[in-house]
XYZ file of C-alpha atoms in Angstrom:
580
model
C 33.455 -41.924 51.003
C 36.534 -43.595 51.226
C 37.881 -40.751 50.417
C 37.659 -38.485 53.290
C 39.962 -40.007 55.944
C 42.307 -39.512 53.481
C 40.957 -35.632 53.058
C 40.826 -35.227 56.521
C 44.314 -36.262 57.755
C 45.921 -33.860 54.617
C 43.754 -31.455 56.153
C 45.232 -31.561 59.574
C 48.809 -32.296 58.595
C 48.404 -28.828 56.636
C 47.313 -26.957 59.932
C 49.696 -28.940 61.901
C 52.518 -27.258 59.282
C 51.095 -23.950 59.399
C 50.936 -23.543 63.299
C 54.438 -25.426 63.406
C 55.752 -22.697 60.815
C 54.170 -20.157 62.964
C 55.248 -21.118 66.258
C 58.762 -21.064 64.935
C 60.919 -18.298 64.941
C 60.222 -16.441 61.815
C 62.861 -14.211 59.765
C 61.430 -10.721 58.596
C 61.686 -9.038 56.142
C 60.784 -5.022 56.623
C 60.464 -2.966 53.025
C 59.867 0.626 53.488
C 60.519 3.159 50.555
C 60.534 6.658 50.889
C 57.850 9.342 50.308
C 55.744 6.613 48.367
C 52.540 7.214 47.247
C 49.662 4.746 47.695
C 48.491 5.829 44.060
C 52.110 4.908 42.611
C 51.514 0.946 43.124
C 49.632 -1.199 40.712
C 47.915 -3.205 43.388
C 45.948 0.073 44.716
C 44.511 0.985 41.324
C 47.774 2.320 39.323
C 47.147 1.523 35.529
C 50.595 2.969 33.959
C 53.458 2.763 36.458
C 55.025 -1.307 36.437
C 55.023 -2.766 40.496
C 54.982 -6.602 39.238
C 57.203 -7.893 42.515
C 55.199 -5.413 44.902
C 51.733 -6.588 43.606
C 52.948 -9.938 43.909
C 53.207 -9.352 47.655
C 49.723 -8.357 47.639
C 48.573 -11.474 45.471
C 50.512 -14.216 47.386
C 49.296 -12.636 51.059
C 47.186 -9.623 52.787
C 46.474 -5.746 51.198
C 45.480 -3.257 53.973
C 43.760 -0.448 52.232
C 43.518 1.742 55.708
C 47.034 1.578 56.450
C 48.001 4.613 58.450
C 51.530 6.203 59.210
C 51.954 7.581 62.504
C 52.876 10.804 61.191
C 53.376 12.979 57.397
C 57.068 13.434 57.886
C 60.121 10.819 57.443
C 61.642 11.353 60.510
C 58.990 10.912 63.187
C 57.511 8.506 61.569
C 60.114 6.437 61.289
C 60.877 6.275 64.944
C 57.322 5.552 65.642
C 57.632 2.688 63.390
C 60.908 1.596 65.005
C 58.917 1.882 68.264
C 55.553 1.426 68.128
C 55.168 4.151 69.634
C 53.830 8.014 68.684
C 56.384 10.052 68.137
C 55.701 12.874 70.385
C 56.570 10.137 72.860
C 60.006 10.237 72.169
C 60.829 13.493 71.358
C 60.413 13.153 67.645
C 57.737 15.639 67.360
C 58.852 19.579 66.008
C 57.175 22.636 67.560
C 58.539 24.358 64.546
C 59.468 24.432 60.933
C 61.999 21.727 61.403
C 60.384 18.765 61.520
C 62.761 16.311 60.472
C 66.830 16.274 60.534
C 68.646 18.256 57.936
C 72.192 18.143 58.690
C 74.079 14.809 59.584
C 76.166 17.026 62.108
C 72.692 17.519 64.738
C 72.851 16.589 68.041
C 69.283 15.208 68.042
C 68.084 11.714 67.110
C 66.798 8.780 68.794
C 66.857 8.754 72.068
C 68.784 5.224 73.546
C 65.973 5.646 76.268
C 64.058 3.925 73.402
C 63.682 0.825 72.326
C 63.028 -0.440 68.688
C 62.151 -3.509 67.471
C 65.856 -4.203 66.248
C 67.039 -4.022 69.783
C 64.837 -6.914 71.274
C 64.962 -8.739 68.231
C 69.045 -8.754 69.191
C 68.154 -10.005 72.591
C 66.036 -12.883 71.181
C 69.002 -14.140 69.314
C 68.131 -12.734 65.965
C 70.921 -10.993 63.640
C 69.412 -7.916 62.547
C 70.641 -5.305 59.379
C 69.525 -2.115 58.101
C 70.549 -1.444 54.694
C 69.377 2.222 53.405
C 67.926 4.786 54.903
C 68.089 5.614 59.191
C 66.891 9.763 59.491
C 66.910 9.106 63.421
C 69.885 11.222 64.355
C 74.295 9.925 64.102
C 76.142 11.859 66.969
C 75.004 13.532 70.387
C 78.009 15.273 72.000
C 81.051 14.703 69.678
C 82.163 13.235 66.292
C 82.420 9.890 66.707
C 80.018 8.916 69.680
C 77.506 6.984 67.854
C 74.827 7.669 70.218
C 71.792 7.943 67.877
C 73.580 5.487 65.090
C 71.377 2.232 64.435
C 74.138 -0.042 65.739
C 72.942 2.397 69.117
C 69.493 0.787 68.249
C 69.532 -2.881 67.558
C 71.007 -3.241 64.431
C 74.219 -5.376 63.651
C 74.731 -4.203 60.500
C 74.133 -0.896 59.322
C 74.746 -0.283 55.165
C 73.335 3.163 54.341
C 72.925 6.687 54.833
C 71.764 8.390 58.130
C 70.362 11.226 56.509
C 67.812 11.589 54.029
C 69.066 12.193 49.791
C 67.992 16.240 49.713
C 68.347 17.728 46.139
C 71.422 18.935 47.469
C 73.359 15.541 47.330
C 73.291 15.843 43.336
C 74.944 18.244 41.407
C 72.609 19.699 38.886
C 69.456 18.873 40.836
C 69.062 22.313 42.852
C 68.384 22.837 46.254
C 66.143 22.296 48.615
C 68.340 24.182 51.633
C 69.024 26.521 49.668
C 65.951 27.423 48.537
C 64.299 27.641 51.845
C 66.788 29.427 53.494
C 67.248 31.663 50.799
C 65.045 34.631 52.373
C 67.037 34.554 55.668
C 70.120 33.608 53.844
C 68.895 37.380 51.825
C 67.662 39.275 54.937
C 71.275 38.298 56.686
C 73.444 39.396 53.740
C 71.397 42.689 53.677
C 72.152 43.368 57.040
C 75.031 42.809 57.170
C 75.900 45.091 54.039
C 73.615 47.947 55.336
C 75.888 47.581 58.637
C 78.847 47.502 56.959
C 78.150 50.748 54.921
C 76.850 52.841 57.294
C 79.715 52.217 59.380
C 81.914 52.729 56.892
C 79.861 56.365 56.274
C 79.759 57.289 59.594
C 83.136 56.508 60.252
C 84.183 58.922 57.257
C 82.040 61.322 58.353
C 83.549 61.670 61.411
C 80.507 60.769 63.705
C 81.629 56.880 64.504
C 84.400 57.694 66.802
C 86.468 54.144 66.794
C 89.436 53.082 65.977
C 90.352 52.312 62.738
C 91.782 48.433 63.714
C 88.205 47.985 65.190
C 86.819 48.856 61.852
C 88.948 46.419 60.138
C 88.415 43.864 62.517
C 84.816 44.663 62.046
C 84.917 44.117 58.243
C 87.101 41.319 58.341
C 84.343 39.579 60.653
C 81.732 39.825 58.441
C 83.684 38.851 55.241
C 84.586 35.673 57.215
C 81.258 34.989 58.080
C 79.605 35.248 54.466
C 82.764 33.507 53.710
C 81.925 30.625 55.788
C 78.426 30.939 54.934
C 79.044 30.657 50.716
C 81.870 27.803 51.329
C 79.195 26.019 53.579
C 76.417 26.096 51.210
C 79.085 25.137 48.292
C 80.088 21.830 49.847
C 76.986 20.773 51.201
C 77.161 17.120 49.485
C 80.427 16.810 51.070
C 79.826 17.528 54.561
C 75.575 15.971 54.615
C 75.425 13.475 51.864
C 77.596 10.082 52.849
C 77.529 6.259 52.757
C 78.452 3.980 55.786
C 79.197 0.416 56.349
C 78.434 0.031 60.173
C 80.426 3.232 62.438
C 82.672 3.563 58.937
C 82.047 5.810 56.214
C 83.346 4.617 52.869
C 81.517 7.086 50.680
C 81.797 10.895 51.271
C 80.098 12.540 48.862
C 77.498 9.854 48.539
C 77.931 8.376 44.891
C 74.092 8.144 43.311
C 75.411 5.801 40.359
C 73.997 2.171 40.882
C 72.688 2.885 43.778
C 69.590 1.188 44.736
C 71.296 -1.992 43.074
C 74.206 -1.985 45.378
C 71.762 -1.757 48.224
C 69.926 -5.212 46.091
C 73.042 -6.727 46.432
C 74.005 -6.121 50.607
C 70.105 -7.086 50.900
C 70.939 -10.345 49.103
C 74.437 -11.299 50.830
C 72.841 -10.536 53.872
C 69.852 -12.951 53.780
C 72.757 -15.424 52.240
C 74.504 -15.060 54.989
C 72.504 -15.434 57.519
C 69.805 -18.340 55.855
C 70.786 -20.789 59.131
C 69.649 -18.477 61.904
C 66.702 -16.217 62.368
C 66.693 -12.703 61.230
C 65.771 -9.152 60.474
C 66.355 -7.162 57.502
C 65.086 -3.912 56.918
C 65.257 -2.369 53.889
C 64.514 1.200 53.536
C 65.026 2.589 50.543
C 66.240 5.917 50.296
C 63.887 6.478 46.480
C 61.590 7.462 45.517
C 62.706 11.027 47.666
C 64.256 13.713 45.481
C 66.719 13.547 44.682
C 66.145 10.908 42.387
C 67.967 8.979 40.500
C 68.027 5.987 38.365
C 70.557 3.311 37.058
C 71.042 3.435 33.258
C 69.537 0.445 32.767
C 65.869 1.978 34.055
C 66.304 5.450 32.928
C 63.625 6.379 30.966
C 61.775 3.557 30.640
C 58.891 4.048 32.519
C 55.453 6.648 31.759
C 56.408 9.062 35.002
C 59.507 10.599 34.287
C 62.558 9.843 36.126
C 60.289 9.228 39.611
C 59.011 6.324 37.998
C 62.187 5.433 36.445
C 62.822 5.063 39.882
C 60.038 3.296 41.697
C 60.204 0.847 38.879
C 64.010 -0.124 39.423
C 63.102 -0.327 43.974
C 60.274 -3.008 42.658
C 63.052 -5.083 40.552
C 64.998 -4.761 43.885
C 62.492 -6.151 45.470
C 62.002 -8.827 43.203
C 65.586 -9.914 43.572
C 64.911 -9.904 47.513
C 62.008 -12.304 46.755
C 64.247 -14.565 44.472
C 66.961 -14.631 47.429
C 64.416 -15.692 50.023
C 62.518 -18.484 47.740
C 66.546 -19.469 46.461
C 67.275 -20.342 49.605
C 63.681 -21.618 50.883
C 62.881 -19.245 53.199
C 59.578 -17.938 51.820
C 57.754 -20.300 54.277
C 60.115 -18.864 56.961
C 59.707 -15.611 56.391
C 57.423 -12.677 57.208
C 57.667 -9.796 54.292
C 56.266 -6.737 55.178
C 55.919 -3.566 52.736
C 54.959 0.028 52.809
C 55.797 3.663 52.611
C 56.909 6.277 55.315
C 54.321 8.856 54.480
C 52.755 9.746 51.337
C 53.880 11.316 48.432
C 55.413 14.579 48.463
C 53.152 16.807 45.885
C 55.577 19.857 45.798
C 58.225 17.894 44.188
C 59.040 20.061 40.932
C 62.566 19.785 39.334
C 63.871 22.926 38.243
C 62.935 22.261 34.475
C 59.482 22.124 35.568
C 59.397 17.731 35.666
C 57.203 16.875 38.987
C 59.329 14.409 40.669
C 56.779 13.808 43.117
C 54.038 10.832 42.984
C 50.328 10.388 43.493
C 48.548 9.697 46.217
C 45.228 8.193 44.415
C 41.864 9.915 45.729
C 43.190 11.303 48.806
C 43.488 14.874 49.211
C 47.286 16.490 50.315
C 50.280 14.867 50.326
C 53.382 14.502 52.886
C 53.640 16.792 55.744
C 50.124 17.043 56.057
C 47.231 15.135 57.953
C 44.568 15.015 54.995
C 44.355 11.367 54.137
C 46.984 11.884 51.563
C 49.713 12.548 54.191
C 49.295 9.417 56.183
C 47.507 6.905 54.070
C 49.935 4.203 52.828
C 50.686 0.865 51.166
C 50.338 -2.066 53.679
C 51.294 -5.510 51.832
C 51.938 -8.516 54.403
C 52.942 -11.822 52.844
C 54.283 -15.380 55.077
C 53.148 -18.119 53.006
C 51.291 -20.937 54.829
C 50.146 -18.764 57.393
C 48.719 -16.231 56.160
C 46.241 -16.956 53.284
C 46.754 -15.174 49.933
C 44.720 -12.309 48.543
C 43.398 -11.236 51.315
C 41.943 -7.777 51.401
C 41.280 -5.912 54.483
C 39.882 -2.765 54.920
C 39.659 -1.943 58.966
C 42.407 0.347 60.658
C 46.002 -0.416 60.741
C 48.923 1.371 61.567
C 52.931 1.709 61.046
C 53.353 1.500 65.059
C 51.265 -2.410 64.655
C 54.542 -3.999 63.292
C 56.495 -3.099 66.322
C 53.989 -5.644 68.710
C 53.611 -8.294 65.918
C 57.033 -9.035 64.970
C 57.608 -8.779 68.702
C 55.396 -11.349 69.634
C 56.377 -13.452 66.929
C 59.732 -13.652 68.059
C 58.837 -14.937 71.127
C 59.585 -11.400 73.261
C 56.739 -10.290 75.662
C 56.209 -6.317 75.592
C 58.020 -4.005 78.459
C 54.743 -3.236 80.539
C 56.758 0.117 81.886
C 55.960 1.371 78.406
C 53.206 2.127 76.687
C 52.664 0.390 73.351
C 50.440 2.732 70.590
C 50.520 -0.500 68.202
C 48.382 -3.924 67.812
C 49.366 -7.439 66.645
C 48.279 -7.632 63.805
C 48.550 -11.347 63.659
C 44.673 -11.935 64.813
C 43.488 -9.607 62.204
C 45.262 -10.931 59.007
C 45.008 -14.396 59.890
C 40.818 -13.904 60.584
C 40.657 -14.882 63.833
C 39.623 -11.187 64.107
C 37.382 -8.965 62.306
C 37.559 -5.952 64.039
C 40.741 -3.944 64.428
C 41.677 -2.937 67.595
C 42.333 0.401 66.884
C 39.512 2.359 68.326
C 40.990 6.204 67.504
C 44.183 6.744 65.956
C 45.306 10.006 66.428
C 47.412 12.151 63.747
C 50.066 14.309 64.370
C 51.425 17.618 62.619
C 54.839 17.587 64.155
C 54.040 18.186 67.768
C 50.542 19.605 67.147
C 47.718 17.287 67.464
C 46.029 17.775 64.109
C 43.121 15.208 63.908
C 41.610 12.268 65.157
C 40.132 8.965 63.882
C 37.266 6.925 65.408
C 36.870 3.843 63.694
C 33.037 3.140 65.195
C 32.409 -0.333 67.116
C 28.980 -2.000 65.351
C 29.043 1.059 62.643
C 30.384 0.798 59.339
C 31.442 4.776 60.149
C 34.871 5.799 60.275
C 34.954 9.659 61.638
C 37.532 11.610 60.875
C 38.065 15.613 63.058
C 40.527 17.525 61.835
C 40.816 20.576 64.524
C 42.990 22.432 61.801
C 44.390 22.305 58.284
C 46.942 23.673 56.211
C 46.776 26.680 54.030
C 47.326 25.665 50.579
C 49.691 28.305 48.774
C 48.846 28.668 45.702
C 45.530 29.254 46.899
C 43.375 26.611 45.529
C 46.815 23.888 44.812
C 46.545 20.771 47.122
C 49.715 22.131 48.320
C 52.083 24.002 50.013
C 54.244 25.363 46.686
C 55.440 28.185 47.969
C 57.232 26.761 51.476
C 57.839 23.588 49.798
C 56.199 21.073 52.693
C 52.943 22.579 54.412
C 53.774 24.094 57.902
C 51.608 22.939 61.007
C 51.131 26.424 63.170
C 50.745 30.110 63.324
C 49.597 31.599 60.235
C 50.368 28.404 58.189
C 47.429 26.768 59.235
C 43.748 27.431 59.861
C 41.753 26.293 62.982
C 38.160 25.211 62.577
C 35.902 25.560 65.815
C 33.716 23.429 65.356
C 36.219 20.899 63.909
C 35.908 19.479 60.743
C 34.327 16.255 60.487
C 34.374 13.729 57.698
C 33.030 10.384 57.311
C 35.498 8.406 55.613
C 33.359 5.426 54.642
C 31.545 7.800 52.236
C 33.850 10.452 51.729
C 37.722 9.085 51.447
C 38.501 12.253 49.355
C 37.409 14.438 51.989
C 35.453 16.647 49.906
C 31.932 17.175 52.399
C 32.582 18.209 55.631
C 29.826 17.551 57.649
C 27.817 19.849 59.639
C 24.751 19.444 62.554
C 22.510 19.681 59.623
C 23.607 16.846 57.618
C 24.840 14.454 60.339
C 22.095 14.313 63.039
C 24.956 12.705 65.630
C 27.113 15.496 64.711
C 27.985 16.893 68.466
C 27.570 13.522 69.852
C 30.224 12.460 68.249
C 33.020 15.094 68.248
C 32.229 14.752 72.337
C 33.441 10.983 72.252
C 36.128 12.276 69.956
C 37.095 15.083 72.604
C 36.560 12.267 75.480
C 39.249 10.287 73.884
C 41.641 13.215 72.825
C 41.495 13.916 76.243
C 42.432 10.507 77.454
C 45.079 10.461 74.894
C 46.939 13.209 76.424
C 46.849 11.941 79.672
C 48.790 9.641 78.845
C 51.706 11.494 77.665
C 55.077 12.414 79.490
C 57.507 15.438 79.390
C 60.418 14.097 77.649
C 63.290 16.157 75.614
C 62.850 17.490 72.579
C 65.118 15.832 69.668
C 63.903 18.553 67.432
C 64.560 21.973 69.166
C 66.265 24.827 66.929
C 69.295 23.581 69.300
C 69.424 20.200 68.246
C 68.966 20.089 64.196
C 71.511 22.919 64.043
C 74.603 22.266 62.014
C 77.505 21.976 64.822
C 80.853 21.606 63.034
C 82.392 19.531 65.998
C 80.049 17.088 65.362
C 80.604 16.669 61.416
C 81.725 13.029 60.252
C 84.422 13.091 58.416
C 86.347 10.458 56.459
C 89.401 12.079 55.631
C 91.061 15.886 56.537
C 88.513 19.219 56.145
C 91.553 20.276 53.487
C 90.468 16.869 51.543
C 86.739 18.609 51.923
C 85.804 14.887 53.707
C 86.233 13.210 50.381
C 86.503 9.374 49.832
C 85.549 6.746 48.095
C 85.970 3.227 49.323
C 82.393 1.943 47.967
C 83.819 0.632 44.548
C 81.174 -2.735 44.029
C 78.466 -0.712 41.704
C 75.883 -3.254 41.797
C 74.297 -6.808 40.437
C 73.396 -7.950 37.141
């Protein structure tokens, strides 16, 4: 009996710690890699691929195993991660086959109308880095401007690539532009050869009455053009594929060798650096997309080819970025956060016939799409001393809940002239909540509204409408082989009327759709769905398009460049290949 003062006073001296490390200002730690699949990780139920240092993240704090992203593609959902917000709201949603960026040298991005999470982390006195991958647009009106660069956005420091790593970017590796222009890349040639002949005939034949200069000037057109054309495609890497250090490129084409360890070692120096003041690092790696690539010293060492070669070596890195923190004692300090942008991209083959994409466990489809494999990712919290370890939860979370938490945390308040799609997720992870506060979440096919989820108050139902889905190619594939990423309109898709309805609870594969006959609520409930869809869209303003045909065009005045066009934009100022 004497006993429990003693017990009691420990006890409050450790809550008294825990609220004080709380109520502090935190550091943060953001880990997103790229096209991840939640089947790739140990933690959620991989048996052959080796995450130690990510499944240690979801040992030592919370696993969300209903994590959603806000949309199947890199680029929007990476600026409705940045801010919280879906990104049809600003602009980042495609009305056509373009759904992300492609060329560095677009005049679409993210709009400075926005803000992210980096930008009123800045105001709250927090230094704030991005090292690895951005996708949210470089230039608007000229080389140079910066307008959609991520020192535009928030960021202080800025080591990385502003595109995404296409196949393209290695030599060897095929690619991807290539091979999905190659039809209209075919159909121009033709033309343009048919035109030429005829001309050529006709002009012979005496029935094309011009003069002969205009002929030549004719043909000399078109040779330019395919000239232009052939030189473009040629020199891709050169002109798309680049490393920068803030506004500065000091890589051009982007070297591959070392690559994810160099990355380790700005993500280290930076949290050295910057150990005395509060911060925020975000690391996005730009694995496990194709192309991929590993250091020698991970090369073939795992069961899964060279994409696990590669997912193994990002979960060293992070293991390193866990050694810096606890080096320095800033685990206590510091809120880790991990996850993917989308899911895994299924139609990764190498030409030699290697998939190079991963798994995305149970669920059915895989990036681009909004079939659970799409948009159902990894979600590993971990802040020791505030948030208890192995904690499991399954309600509904999203990408856009980081935004509000780390905002709050920081000791912002949100912008009421905005609206917020995200939820602290402070109240749920810590158990002062049980119930998300997610209600619907609604997915996105570029700019089409592709499905809705109600997660049921009192019900242990979570309904799931999908008003269309994508038309698998080979029929009876769980992708989209033949396009490469599964298309969201027109004859790539088929509408359902009455929508599809699943109950995920039961059915997390989506395998039974349910019908009137085998779900007695059946109309009752795609009415509160259309009730809410309808609300939804209310709520959603005209703004400009980041992803017209105009704006993810390849303009050659807006090209970064890092020496002369005659150099072919080539340097290499990047010489530090990595860490031990």
């Amino acid at each position: 009996m004497k006993l429990m003062p003693w017990i009691t006073s420990l006890f409050f001296i450790h809550i008294m710690n825990a609220n004080k490390t709380a109520n502090s200002k935190p550091n943060f730690v953001l880990i997103m890699v790229d096209d991840l699949g939640i089947g790739d990780v140990g933690c959620y139920g991989n048996k052959t691929l080796r995450t130690p240092n990510i499944d240690r993240l979801a040992s030592e704090g919370v696993k969300l195993t209903q994590h959603i992203a806000a949309s199947p593609l890199c680029t929007p959902s990476r600026a409705a991660f940045m801010t919280g917000r879906y990104p049809i709201r600003s602009g980042l949603a495609s009305d056509s086959r373009f759904g992300v960026f492609i060329f560095s040298a677009s005049s679409g991005g993210l709009s400075s109308d926005e803000l992210t999470f980096a930008k009123i982390l800045k105001n709250e006195g927090y230094s704030t880095a991005l090292i690895g991958k951005w996708h949210l647009g470089l230039n608007c009106k000229e080389s140079g401007d910066f307008c959609h660069h991520p020192l535009n956005h928030g960021f202080e420091y800025f080591y990385g690539i502003t595109m995404t790593n296409l196949r393209d970017c290695i030599p060897g590796h095929g690619s991807v532009f290539v091979t999905g222009a190659t039809k209209y890349i075919r159909a121009l040639f033709l033309t343009g050869v048919v035109t030429l002949v005829t001309c050529i005939l006709l002009y012979h034949a005496g029935l094309l009455h011009i003069r002969r200069e205009m002929l030549c000037y004719f043909i000399l057109t078109n040779m330019l053009i395919f000239s232009a054309m052939a030189f473009f495609l040629w020199n891709f890497k050169y002109f798309n594929c680049f490393l920068m250090r803030n506004h500065k490129i000091i890589q051009q084409p982007l070297s591959f060798e070392n690559l994810t360890q160099r990355m380790t070692k700005e993500a280290v120096n930076y949290i050295t650096r910057n150990k005395e003041t509060p911060f925020l690092l975000f690391v996005s790696y730009i694995q496990v997309h194709t192309a991929l690539y590993a250091s020698h010293t991970f090369r073939g060492q795992s069961q899964h080819g060279l994409y696990g070669d590669a997912l193994e070596e990002v979960d060293w890195s992070i293991g390193k970025i866990l050694d810096e923190l606890e080096e320095n004692h800033l685990q206590d300090k510091t809120l880790v956060y991990f996850t993917s942008d989308n899911g895994a991209h299924v139609e990764e083959i190498s030409s030699s016939g290697e998939v190079q994409g991963g798994s995305n466990g149970i669920y059915k489809g895989g990036k681009s799409t909004s079939w659970e494999g799409g948009i159902r990712v990894p979600g590993l919290l971990r802040w020791p001393r505030v948030i208890n370890a192995g904690i499991v939860i399954d309600e509904l979370t999203s990408h856009m809940d980081i935004f509000p938490t780390i905002i709050k945390l920081a000791g912002s308040s949100l912008l009421h002239s905005r609206i917020i799609d995200g939820y602290d997720l402070m109240p749920l992870i810590q158990g002062r909540s049980v119930t998300s506060e997610h209600e619907f979440l609604f997915h996105y096919c570029n700019a089409y509204l592709n499905a809705v989820r109600w997660n049921q108050r009192n019900s242990n139902s979570v309904w799931k409408v999908l008003f269309f889905t994508p038309n698998f190619n080979p029929e009876g594939s769980s992708g989209c082989y033949d396009t490469h990423v599964c298309f969201c309109f027109g004859d790539f898709v088929t509408y359902h009327n009455p929508p599809l309805l699943f109950d995920l609870s039961k059915d997390p594969k989506e395998e039974r759709p349910l019908t009137p006959q085998t779900e007695p609520n059946f109309d009752q409930i795609l009415q509160i769905v259309q009730q809410a869809t309808e609300k939804h869209k209310k709520t959603l303003q005209a703004v400009h398009n980041q992803l017209t045909w105009n704006n993810v065009i390849w303009k050659p005045w807006l090209q970064a460049c890092c020496s002369s066009w005659l150099d072919f934009c080539y340097c290499d100022n990047d010489k530090e290949l990595g860490m031990d």
